Structure formats: structure tokens, C-alpha cells
């Protein structure tokens, strides 16, 4: 019998190690043929941005990510998923989010990873506020209609 | 019930959370927004454009016409920008 897909969802202030997470997901497994990982970073907007402050809704952040992960597990034959989303102050250049999808075949892993990121952007309760490099008051990042469209195409 | 506010909704209202006791005729998320908007300038500013407000009832996304009668916790926030 195939082992149950390994699901790990974490919402944390601390950084994560993508290499370690890839290793953890495949540890002791011989049935995984494809691992697709996505790492989202805080970009500096050509030097204008010092950091992002990520606010989240504790409890709902975890449950929404788990809900989206369950949808991915229903939709594609996956061997495992790891999703980590950070909150708090994230300096430019640092990691914000990690998605790893493990499957027998790469097409499923690629599709699931992209689906998860598209849905996390529009469903997971996180909000980014900019801290500008010049010290001026930063704005809340506005949601992009592109993100809604990206999530919508999976319906 | 407990009301929670996030991001610029929290900043405009000036509170992260509070206990609220809306009257019985307030039965949907939309009606609760209208009721909260009348509580002061900060609330009015936060809810000035309902199209930019998202809500969650007991930590699940809720549409404007969702009922609030059984809710323990209702959150209001802008469209999400994580990922």
C-alpha cells in the first residue's frame, strides 16, 4: 500500500532551510520521483525597500494553508507537501515562503506547487507592510488582480 | 462575540480586537460592517469601501451575506497579500 502523503504546514517567524526541508520530505522514501520547490523572497524593489512586516491571523493562517493543501492532495496524486510561511519582519533578500510538492511524476508536482502558491496568495490571511529604505512611512502592499486571476484559472 | 481587525483595518480602527454585542437585527456580515461603521470615525474610515473588506467567521472566509448569529469570532481585513 502506498504510504499516506506526508503533509507539513508551518507558520513561523524563524527562517527555514530549503535544502533541509527537501531532505526531510524524501527521508526514508523510495516512491517519490519528483520534487518541485518554490521559495518566495523579499525583494528590495531596486533598493527602495528595507524590509517587509508580515502580519498574519494566527490560527486561520494555519487552517487556510491546510485547507488549500488538502485541495491539492485531492486534485493531484502527491506523495507529500511541505508549506512554510513566515511572519514578522523580513529584511530584503530573506525568504518568506516555501512550497515543496512531491509526486511520482513531475507534471503533478509542478502543477500542485503552482496551484498552492496561487491560492496561498489569495486565501491565506497574511498582509505585507513595506518598510522603506529612506525611512519614510511605508504602505500596505495592495492585492493584485493578477493574483486573483492566477487563482481563478484553477477553477 | 469577539471582533478582530488586521492590517490597515486595525490601524484605522485603532484596535486589534474587542468584544462587541451587536443588536439582534444585525444578522449578516454586511449588516455588522454597517453597524460597526457607525461606531466612530476610525470605523467609518476602515469600512468606507466595503469592496476592499474581507471577513472571516470563526477563522473561515465569509461572504457579505453570511450569517453571524452563531459566531464566536469575526475578523475583518483587507484582501490578502501573503505568499
PDB file of C-alpha atoms in Angstrom:
ATOM      1  CA  UNK A   1       0.000   0.000   0.000  1.00  0.00           C
ATOM      2  CA  UNK A   2       1.254   3.463  -0.801  1.00  0.00           C
ATOM      3  CA  UNK A   3       2.238   5.495   2.242  1.00  0.00           C
ATOM      4  CA  UNK A   4      -0.028   8.408   3.106  1.00  0.00           C
ATOM      5  CA  UNK A   5       1.129  11.720   1.651  1.00  0.00           C
ATOM      6  CA  UNK A   6       3.348  13.491   4.165  1.00  0.00           C
ATOM      7  CA  UNK A   7       1.848  16.909   4.927  1.00  0.00           C
ATOM      8  CA  UNK A   8       3.718  19.558   6.866  1.00  0.00           C
ATOM      9  CA  UNK A   9       2.259  23.063   7.292  1.00  0.00           C
ATOM     10  CA  UNK A  10       4.129  25.597   9.398  1.00  0.00           C
ATOM     11  CA  UNK A  11       3.577  29.281  10.106  1.00  0.00           C
ATOM     12  CA  UNK A  12       6.609  30.683  11.883  1.00  0.00           C
ATOM     13  CA  UNK A  13       8.733  33.771  12.493  1.00  0.00           C
ATOM     14  CA  UNK A  14      12.007  31.892  12.010  1.00  0.00           C
ATOM     15  CA  UNK A  15      13.776  31.333   8.733  1.00  0.00           C
ATOM     16  CA  UNK A  16      13.786  27.869   7.151  1.00  0.00           C
ATOM     17  CA  UNK A  17      16.374  25.824   5.283  1.00  0.00           C
ATOM     18  CA  UNK A  18      15.013  24.714   1.884  1.00  0.00           C
ATOM     19  CA  UNK A  19      17.667  22.011   1.479  1.00  0.00           C
ATOM     20  CA  UNK A  20      16.849  20.532   4.856  1.00  0.00           C
ATOM     21  CA  UNK A  21      13.124  20.586   4.072  1.00  0.00           C
ATOM     22  CA  UNK A  22      13.702  18.794   0.752  1.00  0.00           C
ATOM     23  CA  UNK A  23      15.723  16.144   2.566  1.00  0.00           C
ATOM     24  CA  UNK A  24      13.098  15.728   5.294  1.00  0.00           C
ATOM     25  CA  UNK A  25      10.336  15.198   2.765  1.00  0.00           C
ATOM     26  CA  UNK A  26      12.203  12.420   0.971  1.00  0.00           C
ATOM     27  CA  UNK A  27      13.781  10.793   4.042  1.00  0.00           C
ATOM     28  CA  UNK A  28      13.184   7.037   4.041  1.00  0.00           C
ATOM     29  CA  UNK A  29      11.063   7.226   0.866  1.00  0.00           C
ATOM     30  CA  UNK A  30      11.738   5.421  -2.399  1.00  0.00           C
ATOM     31  CA  UNK A  31       8.427   6.152  -4.094  1.00  0.00           C
ATOM     32  CA  UNK A  32       8.991   9.851  -4.905  1.00  0.00           C
ATOM     33  CA  UNK A  33      10.098  10.644  -8.431  1.00  0.00           C
ATOM     34  CA  UNK A  34       9.754  14.419  -8.488  1.00  0.00           C
ATOM     35  CA  UNK A  35      10.222  17.266  -6.037  1.00  0.00           C
ATOM     36  CA  UNK A  36       9.231  20.766  -7.055  1.00  0.00           C
ATOM     37  CA  UNK A  37      10.069  23.563  -4.661  1.00  0.00           C
ATOM     38  CA  UNK A  38       9.224  27.254  -4.704  1.00  0.00           C
ATOM     39  CA  UNK A  39      10.882  29.813  -2.442  1.00  0.00           C
ATOM     40  CA  UNK A  40       9.400  33.311  -2.245  1.00  0.00           C
ATOM     41  CA  UNK A  41      11.849  36.041  -1.225  1.00  0.00           C
ATOM     42  CA  UNK A  42      11.514  39.620  -0.047  1.00  0.00           C
ATOM     43  CA  UNK A  43      12.834  41.697  -2.972  1.00  0.00           C
ATOM     44  CA  UNK A  44      14.274  45.161  -2.383  1.00  0.00           C
ATOM     45  CA  UNK A  45      12.368  46.938  -5.196  1.00  0.00           C
ATOM     46  CA  UNK A  46      15.581  48.358  -6.693  1.00  0.00           C
ATOM     47  CA  UNK A  47      16.881  49.474  -3.309  1.00  0.00           C
ATOM     48  CA  UNK A  48      13.689  51.254  -2.165  1.00  0.00           C
ATOM     49  CA  UNK A  49      12.608  48.554   0.292  1.00  0.00           C
ATOM     50  CA  UNK A  50      14.423  47.799   3.552  1.00  0.00           C
ATOM     51  CA  UNK A  51      12.087  45.063   4.784  1.00  0.00           C
ATOM     52  CA  UNK A  52       8.535  43.803   4.917  1.00  0.00           C
ATOM     53  CA  UNK A  53       6.451  43.432   8.043  1.00  0.00           C
ATOM     54  CA  UNK A  54       4.194  40.424   7.595  1.00  0.00           C
ATOM     55  CA  UNK A  55       1.081  40.448   9.722  1.00  0.00           C
ATOM     56  CA  UNK A  56      -0.975  37.258   9.966  1.00  0.00           C
ATOM     57  CA  UNK A  57      -4.120  35.898  11.572  1.00  0.00           C
ATOM     58  CA  UNK A  58      -2.854  33.187  13.952  1.00  0.00           C
ATOM     59  CA  UNK A  59      -4.908  30.029  13.716  1.00  0.00           C
ATOM     60  CA  UNK A  60      -6.615  30.963  10.467  1.00  0.00           C
ATOM     61  CA  UNK A  61      -3.282  31.212   8.635  1.00  0.00           C
ATOM     62  CA  UNK A  62      -2.537  27.589   9.514  1.00  0.00           C
ATOM     63  CA  UNK A  63      -6.063  26.332   8.819  1.00  0.00           C
ATOM     64  CA  UNK A  64      -6.323  28.120   5.450  1.00  0.00           C
ATOM     65  CA  UNK A  65      -2.971  26.767   4.288  1.00  0.00           C
ATOM     66  CA  UNK A  66      -4.024  23.264   5.409  1.00  0.00           C
ATOM     67  CA  UNK A  67      -7.344  23.661   3.554  1.00  0.00           C
ATOM     68  CA  UNK A  68      -5.575  24.632   0.329  1.00  0.00           C
ATOM     69  CA  UNK A  69      -3.086  21.780   0.833  1.00  0.00           C
ATOM     70  CA  UNK A  70      -5.984  19.322   1.184  1.00  0.00           C
ATOM     71  CA  UNK A  71      -7.401  20.585  -2.107  1.00  0.00           C
ATOM     72  CA  UNK A  72      -4.048  19.953  -3.788  1.00  0.00           C
ATOM     73  CA  UNK A  73      -3.893  16.442  -2.309  1.00  0.00           C
ATOM     74  CA  UNK A  74      -7.373  15.722  -3.685  1.00  0.00           C
ATOM     75  CA  UNK A  75      -6.548  17.119  -7.078  1.00  0.00           C
ATOM     76  CA  UNK A  76      -3.164  15.537  -7.822  1.00  0.00           C
ATOM     77  CA  UNK A  77      -1.595  12.213  -6.841  1.00  0.00           C
ATOM     78  CA  UNK A  78       1.015  13.617  -4.458  1.00  0.00           C
ATOM     79  CA  UNK A  79       3.442  11.852  -2.137  1.00  0.00           C
ATOM     80  CA  UNK A  80       3.984  14.807   0.128  1.00  0.00           C
ATOM     81  CA  UNK A  81       3.683  18.554   0.676  1.00  0.00           C
ATOM     82  CA  UNK A  82       5.654  20.958   2.792  1.00  0.00           C
ATOM     83  CA  UNK A  83       4.429  24.526   3.168  1.00  0.00           C
ATOM     84  CA  UNK A  84       6.137  27.093   5.387  1.00  0.00           C
ATOM     85  CA  UNK A  85       5.056  30.733   5.605  1.00  0.00           C
ATOM     86  CA  UNK A  86       6.895  33.251   7.770  1.00  0.00           C
ATOM     87  CA  UNK A  87       5.531  36.263   9.604  1.00  0.00           C
ATOM     88  CA  UNK A  88       7.109  39.268  11.325  1.00  0.00           C
ATOM     89  CA  UNK A  89       9.877  41.471   9.966  1.00  0.00           C
ATOM     90  CA  UNK A  90      11.542  40.056   6.856  1.00  0.00           C
ATOM     91  CA  UNK A  91      14.559  42.013   5.535  1.00  0.00           C
ATOM     92  CA  UNK A  92      15.016  42.333   1.772  1.00  0.00           C
ATOM     93  CA  UNK A  93      16.775  39.248   0.452  1.00  0.00           C
ATOM     94  CA  UNK A  94      15.320  36.921   3.081  1.00  0.00           C
ATOM     95  CA  UNK A  95      12.974  34.004   2.474  1.00  0.00           C
ATOM     96  CA  UNK A  96       9.215  34.426   3.072  1.00  0.00           C
ATOM     97  CA  UNK A  97       7.524  31.263   1.868  1.00  0.00           C
ATOM     98  CA  UNK A  98       8.395  27.700   0.880  1.00  0.00           C
ATOM     99  CA  UNK A  99       6.261  25.205  -1.015  1.00  0.00           C
ATOM    100  CA  UNK A 100       7.525  21.711  -1.832  1.00  0.00           C
ATOM    101  CA  UNK A 101       5.389  19.242  -3.749  1.00  0.00           C
ATOM    102  CA  UNK A 102       6.479  15.613  -4.005  1.00  0.00           C
ATOM    103  CA  UNK A 103       4.958  13.257  -6.551  1.00  0.00           C
ATOM    104  CA  UNK A 104       5.746  10.213  -8.612  1.00  0.00           C
ATOM    105  CA  UNK A 105       5.778  12.368 -11.738  1.00  0.00           C
ATOM    106  CA  UNK A 106       6.989  15.879 -12.335  1.00  0.00           C
ATOM    107  CA  UNK A 107       3.859  17.181 -14.049  1.00  0.00           C
ATOM    108  CA  UNK A 108       1.822  16.630 -10.879  1.00  0.00           C
ATOM    109  CA  UNK A 109       4.499  18.173  -8.656  1.00  0.00           C
ATOM    110  CA  UNK A 110       4.846  21.265 -10.871  1.00  0.00           C
ATOM    111  CA  UNK A 111       1.084  21.777 -11.109  1.00  0.00           C
ATOM    112  CA  UNK A 112       0.479  21.301  -7.388  1.00  0.00           C
ATOM    113  CA  UNK A 113       3.263  23.722  -6.408  1.00  0.00           C
ATOM    114  CA  UNK A 114       1.899  26.404  -8.726  1.00  0.00           C
ATOM    115  CA  UNK A 115      -1.683  25.845  -7.556  1.00  0.00           C
ATOM    116  CA  UNK A 116      -0.592  26.112  -3.919  1.00  0.00           C
ATOM    117  CA  UNK A 117       1.229  29.399  -4.453  1.00  0.00           C
ATOM    118  CA  UNK A 118      -1.636  30.899  -6.456  1.00  0.00           C
ATOM    119  CA  UNK A 119      -4.105  30.003  -3.707  1.00  0.00           C
ATOM    120  CA  UNK A 120      -1.889  30.964  -0.785  1.00  0.00           C
ATOM    121  CA  UNK A 121      -1.625  34.460  -2.233  1.00  0.00           C
ATOM    122  CA  UNK A 122      -5.376  34.979  -2.319  1.00  0.00           C
ATOM    123  CA  UNK A 123      -6.631  32.792   0.589  1.00  0.00           C
ATOM    124  CA  UNK A 124      -4.043  32.744   3.366  1.00  0.00           C
ATOM    125  CA  UNK A 125      -4.520  35.614   5.845  1.00  0.00           C
ATOM    126  CA  UNK A 126      -1.188  37.427   5.592  1.00  0.00           C
ATOM    127  CA  UNK A 127      -0.642  41.133   4.905  1.00  0.00           C
ATOM    128  CA  UNK A 128       2.598  42.836   3.938  1.00  0.00           C
ATOM    129  CA  UNK A 129       3.582  46.318   5.030  1.00  0.00           C
ATOM    130  CA  UNK A 130       6.601  47.949   3.447  1.00  0.00           C
ATOM    131  CA  UNK A 131       9.400  49.492   5.431  1.00  0.00           C
ATOM    132  CA  UNK A 132      11.202  51.872   3.098  1.00  0.00           C
ATOM    133  CA  UNK A 133      14.976  52.181   2.878  1.00  0.00           C
ATOM    134  CA  UNK A 134      14.783  56.011   3.058  1.00  0.00           C
ATOM    135  CA  UNK A 135      12.966  55.887   6.396  1.00  0.00           C
ATOM    136  CA  UNK A 136       9.682  57.264   5.040  1.00  0.00           C
ATOM    137  CA  UNK A 137       6.480  55.612   6.213  1.00  0.00           C
ATOM    138  CA  UNK A 138       5.780  52.526   4.122  1.00  0.00           C
ATOM    139  CA  UNK A 139       2.431  51.457   2.719  1.00  0.00           C
ATOM    140  CA  UNK A 140       0.492  48.240   2.964  1.00  0.00           C
ATOM    141  CA  UNK A 141       1.097  46.178  -0.150  1.00  0.00           C
ATOM    142  CA  UNK A 142      -2.055  46.159  -2.274  1.00  0.00           C
ATOM    143  CA  UNK A 143      -3.536  42.918  -3.540  1.00  0.00           C
ATOM    144  CA  UNK A 144      -3.057  42.487  -7.266  1.00  0.00           C
ATOM    145  CA  UNK A 145      -5.873  41.483  -9.564  1.00  0.00           C
ATOM    146  CA  UNK A 146      -3.252  39.323 -11.331  1.00  0.00           C
ATOM    147  CA  UNK A 147      -3.143  37.173  -8.190  1.00  0.00           C
ATOM    148  CA  UNK A 148      -6.936  36.726  -8.238  1.00  0.00           C
ATOM    149  CA  UNK A 149      -6.756  35.818 -11.923  1.00  0.00           C
ATOM    150  CA  UNK A 150      -3.961  33.337 -11.246  1.00  0.00           C
ATOM    151  CA  UNK A 151      -6.060  31.594  -8.580  1.00  0.00           C
ATOM    152  CA  UNK A 152      -9.201  31.787 -10.716  1.00  0.00           C
ATOM    153  CA  UNK A 153      -7.713  29.801 -13.605  1.00  0.00           C
ATOM    154  CA  UNK A 154      -7.605  26.634 -11.442  1.00  0.00           C
ATOM    155  CA  UNK A 155     -11.397  26.589 -11.048  1.00  0.00           C
TER     156      UNK A 155
ATOM    157  CA  UNK B   1     -18.626  37.928  20.173  1.00  0.00           C
ATOM    158  CA  UNK B   2     -15.035  38.872  19.572  1.00  0.00           C
ATOM    159  CA  UNK B   3     -14.134  41.157  16.652  1.00  0.00           C
ATOM    160  CA  UNK B   4     -10.603  41.059  15.233  1.00  0.00           C
ATOM    161  CA  UNK B   5      -9.059  43.609  12.891  1.00  0.00           C
ATOM    162  CA  UNK B   6      -5.963  43.204  10.745  1.00  0.00           C
ATOM    163  CA  UNK B   7      -3.589  45.346   8.664  1.00  0.00           C
ATOM    164  CA  UNK B   8      -4.983  48.782   7.734  1.00  0.00           C
ATOM    165  CA  UNK B   9      -8.408  47.903   9.109  1.00  0.00           C
ATOM    166  CA  UNK B  10      -6.703  47.507  12.512  1.00  0.00           C
ATOM    167  CA  UNK B  11      -4.727  50.727  12.060  1.00  0.00           C
ATOM    168  CA  UNK B  12      -7.755  52.821  11.098  1.00  0.00           C
ATOM    169  CA  UNK B  13      -9.908  51.484  13.935  1.00  0.00           C
ATOM    170  CA  UNK B  14      -7.016  51.688  16.367  1.00  0.00           C
ATOM    171  CA  UNK B  15      -7.718  48.282  17.894  1.00  0.00           C
ATOM    172  CA  UNK B  16      -6.570  44.737  17.162  1.00  0.00           C
ATOM    173  CA  UNK B  17      -9.585  43.157  18.851  1.00  0.00           C
ATOM    174  CA  UNK B  18     -12.580  43.914  21.035  1.00  0.00           C
ATOM    175  CA  UNK B  19     -15.743  42.364  22.427  1.00  0.00           C
ATOM    176  CA  UNK B  20     -18.832  43.503  20.554  1.00  0.00           C
ATOM    177  CA  UNK B  21     -22.536  42.957  21.206  1.00  0.00           C
ATOM    178  CA  UNK B  22     -24.466  43.926  18.086  1.00  0.00           C
ATOM    179  CA  UNK B  23     -28.274  44.143  18.376  1.00  0.00           C
ATOM    180  CA  UNK B  24     -30.420  41.226  17.240  1.00  0.00           C
ATOM    181  CA  UNK B  25     -31.356  42.760  13.909  1.00  0.00           C
ATOM    182  CA  UNK B  26     -27.693  42.587  12.816  1.00  0.00           C
ATOM    183  CA  UNK B  27     -27.634  39.099  11.309  1.00  0.00           C
ATOM    184  CA  UNK B  28     -25.139  39.156   8.417  1.00  0.00           C
ATOM    185  CA  UNK B  29     -21.519  40.147   7.914  1.00  0.00           C
ATOM    186  CA  UNK B  30     -22.632  43.074   5.756  1.00  0.00           C
ATOM    187  CA  UNK B  31     -25.008  44.342   8.432  1.00  0.00           C
ATOM    188  CA  UNK B  32     -22.280  44.025  11.053  1.00  0.00           C
ATOM    189  CA  UNK B  33     -19.997  46.163   8.883  1.00  0.00           C
ATOM    190  CA  UNK B  34     -22.739  48.822   8.673  1.00  0.00           C
ATOM    191  CA  UNK B  35     -23.280  48.658  12.438  1.00  0.00           C
ATOM    192  CA  UNK B  36     -19.541  48.926  13.177  1.00  0.00           C
ATOM    193  CA  UNK B  37     -19.149  51.806  10.703  1.00  0.00           C
ATOM    194  CA  UNK B  38     -21.485  53.925  12.855  1.00  0.00           C
ATOM    195  CA  UNK B  39     -19.328  53.477  15.975  1.00  0.00           C
ATOM    196  CA  UNK B  40     -16.852  56.239  15.150  1.00  0.00           C
ATOM    197  CA  UNK B  41     -14.659  57.952  12.595  1.00  0.00           C
ATOM    198  CA  UNK B  42     -11.981  55.249  12.676  1.00  0.00           C
ATOM    199  CA  UNK B  43     -14.554  52.553  11.972  1.00  0.00           C
ATOM    200  CA  UNK B  44     -16.146  54.651   9.231  1.00  0.00           C
ATOM    201  CA  UNK B  45     -12.711  55.116   7.627  1.00  0.00           C
ATOM    202  CA  UNK B  46     -11.882  51.419   7.894  1.00  0.00           C
ATOM    203  CA  UNK B  47     -15.145  50.319   6.306  1.00  0.00           C
ATOM    204  CA  UNK B  48     -15.581  53.241   3.863  1.00  0.00           C
ATOM    205  CA  UNK B  49     -15.112  50.974   0.850  1.00  0.00           C
ATOM    206  CA  UNK B  50     -16.794  47.622   1.568  1.00  0.00           C
ATOM    207  CA  UNK B  51     -15.417  46.186  -1.691  1.00  0.00           C
ATOM    208  CA  UNK B  52     -11.935  46.196  -0.117  1.00  0.00           C
ATOM    209  CA  UNK B  53     -13.036  44.448   3.088  1.00  0.00           C
ATOM    210  CA  UNK B  54     -12.781  40.702   3.606  1.00  0.00           C
ATOM    211  CA  UNK B  55     -14.307  38.888   6.570  1.00  0.00           C
ATOM    212  CA  UNK B  56     -13.838  35.590   8.359  1.00  0.00           C
ATOM    213  CA  UNK B  57     -16.324  33.978  10.725  1.00  0.00           C
ATOM    214  CA  UNK B  58     -14.649  31.660  13.223  1.00  0.00           C
ATOM    215  CA  UNK B  59     -11.495  31.645  11.094  1.00  0.00           C
ATOM    216  CA  UNK B  60     -13.191  30.719   7.792  1.00  0.00           C
ATOM    217  CA  UNK B  61     -13.656  33.138   4.893  1.00  0.00           C
ATOM    218  CA  UNK B  62     -17.194  34.534   4.928  1.00  0.00           C
ATOM    219  CA  UNK B  63     -19.229  36.295   2.228  1.00  0.00           C
ATOM    220  CA  UNK B  64     -21.067  39.577   2.993  1.00  0.00           C
ATOM    221  CA  UNK B  65     -24.399  37.735   3.326  1.00  0.00           C
ATOM    222  CA  UNK B  66     -23.011  35.058   5.686  1.00  0.00           C
ATOM    223  CA  UNK B  67     -24.910  34.755   9.000  1.00  0.00           C
ATOM    224  CA  UNK B  68     -23.153  35.826  12.190  1.00  0.00           C
ATOM    225  CA  UNK B  69     -25.607  34.572  14.815  1.00  0.00           C
ATOM    226  CA  UNK B  70     -23.539  31.560  15.939  1.00  0.00           C
ATOM    227  CA  UNK B  71     -20.149  33.236  15.546  1.00  0.00           C
ATOM    228  CA  UNK B  72     -17.695  33.411  18.399  1.00  0.00           C
ATOM    229  CA  UNK B  73     -15.104  35.376  16.449  1.00  0.00           C
ATOM    230  CA  UNK B  74     -15.408  37.659  13.431  1.00  0.00           C
ATOM    231  CA  UNK B  75     -12.390  39.138  11.689  1.00  0.00           C
ATOM    232  CA  UNK B  76     -12.188  41.983   9.184  1.00  0.00           C
ATOM    233  CA  UNK B  77      -9.183  42.621   6.966  1.00  0.00           C
ATOM    234  CA  UNK B  78      -8.067  43.853   3.539  1.00  0.00           C
ATOM    235  CA  UNK B  79      -7.518  41.471   0.604  1.00  0.00           C
ATOM    236  CA  UNK B  80      -4.623  39.194   1.473  1.00  0.00           C
ATOM    237  CA  UNK B  81      -1.081  39.827   0.254  1.00  0.00           C
ATOM    238  CA  UNK B  82       0.895  36.841   1.519  1.00  0.00           C
ATOM    239  CA  UNK B  83       2.963  34.389  -0.440  1.00  0.00           C
TER     240      UNK B  83
END
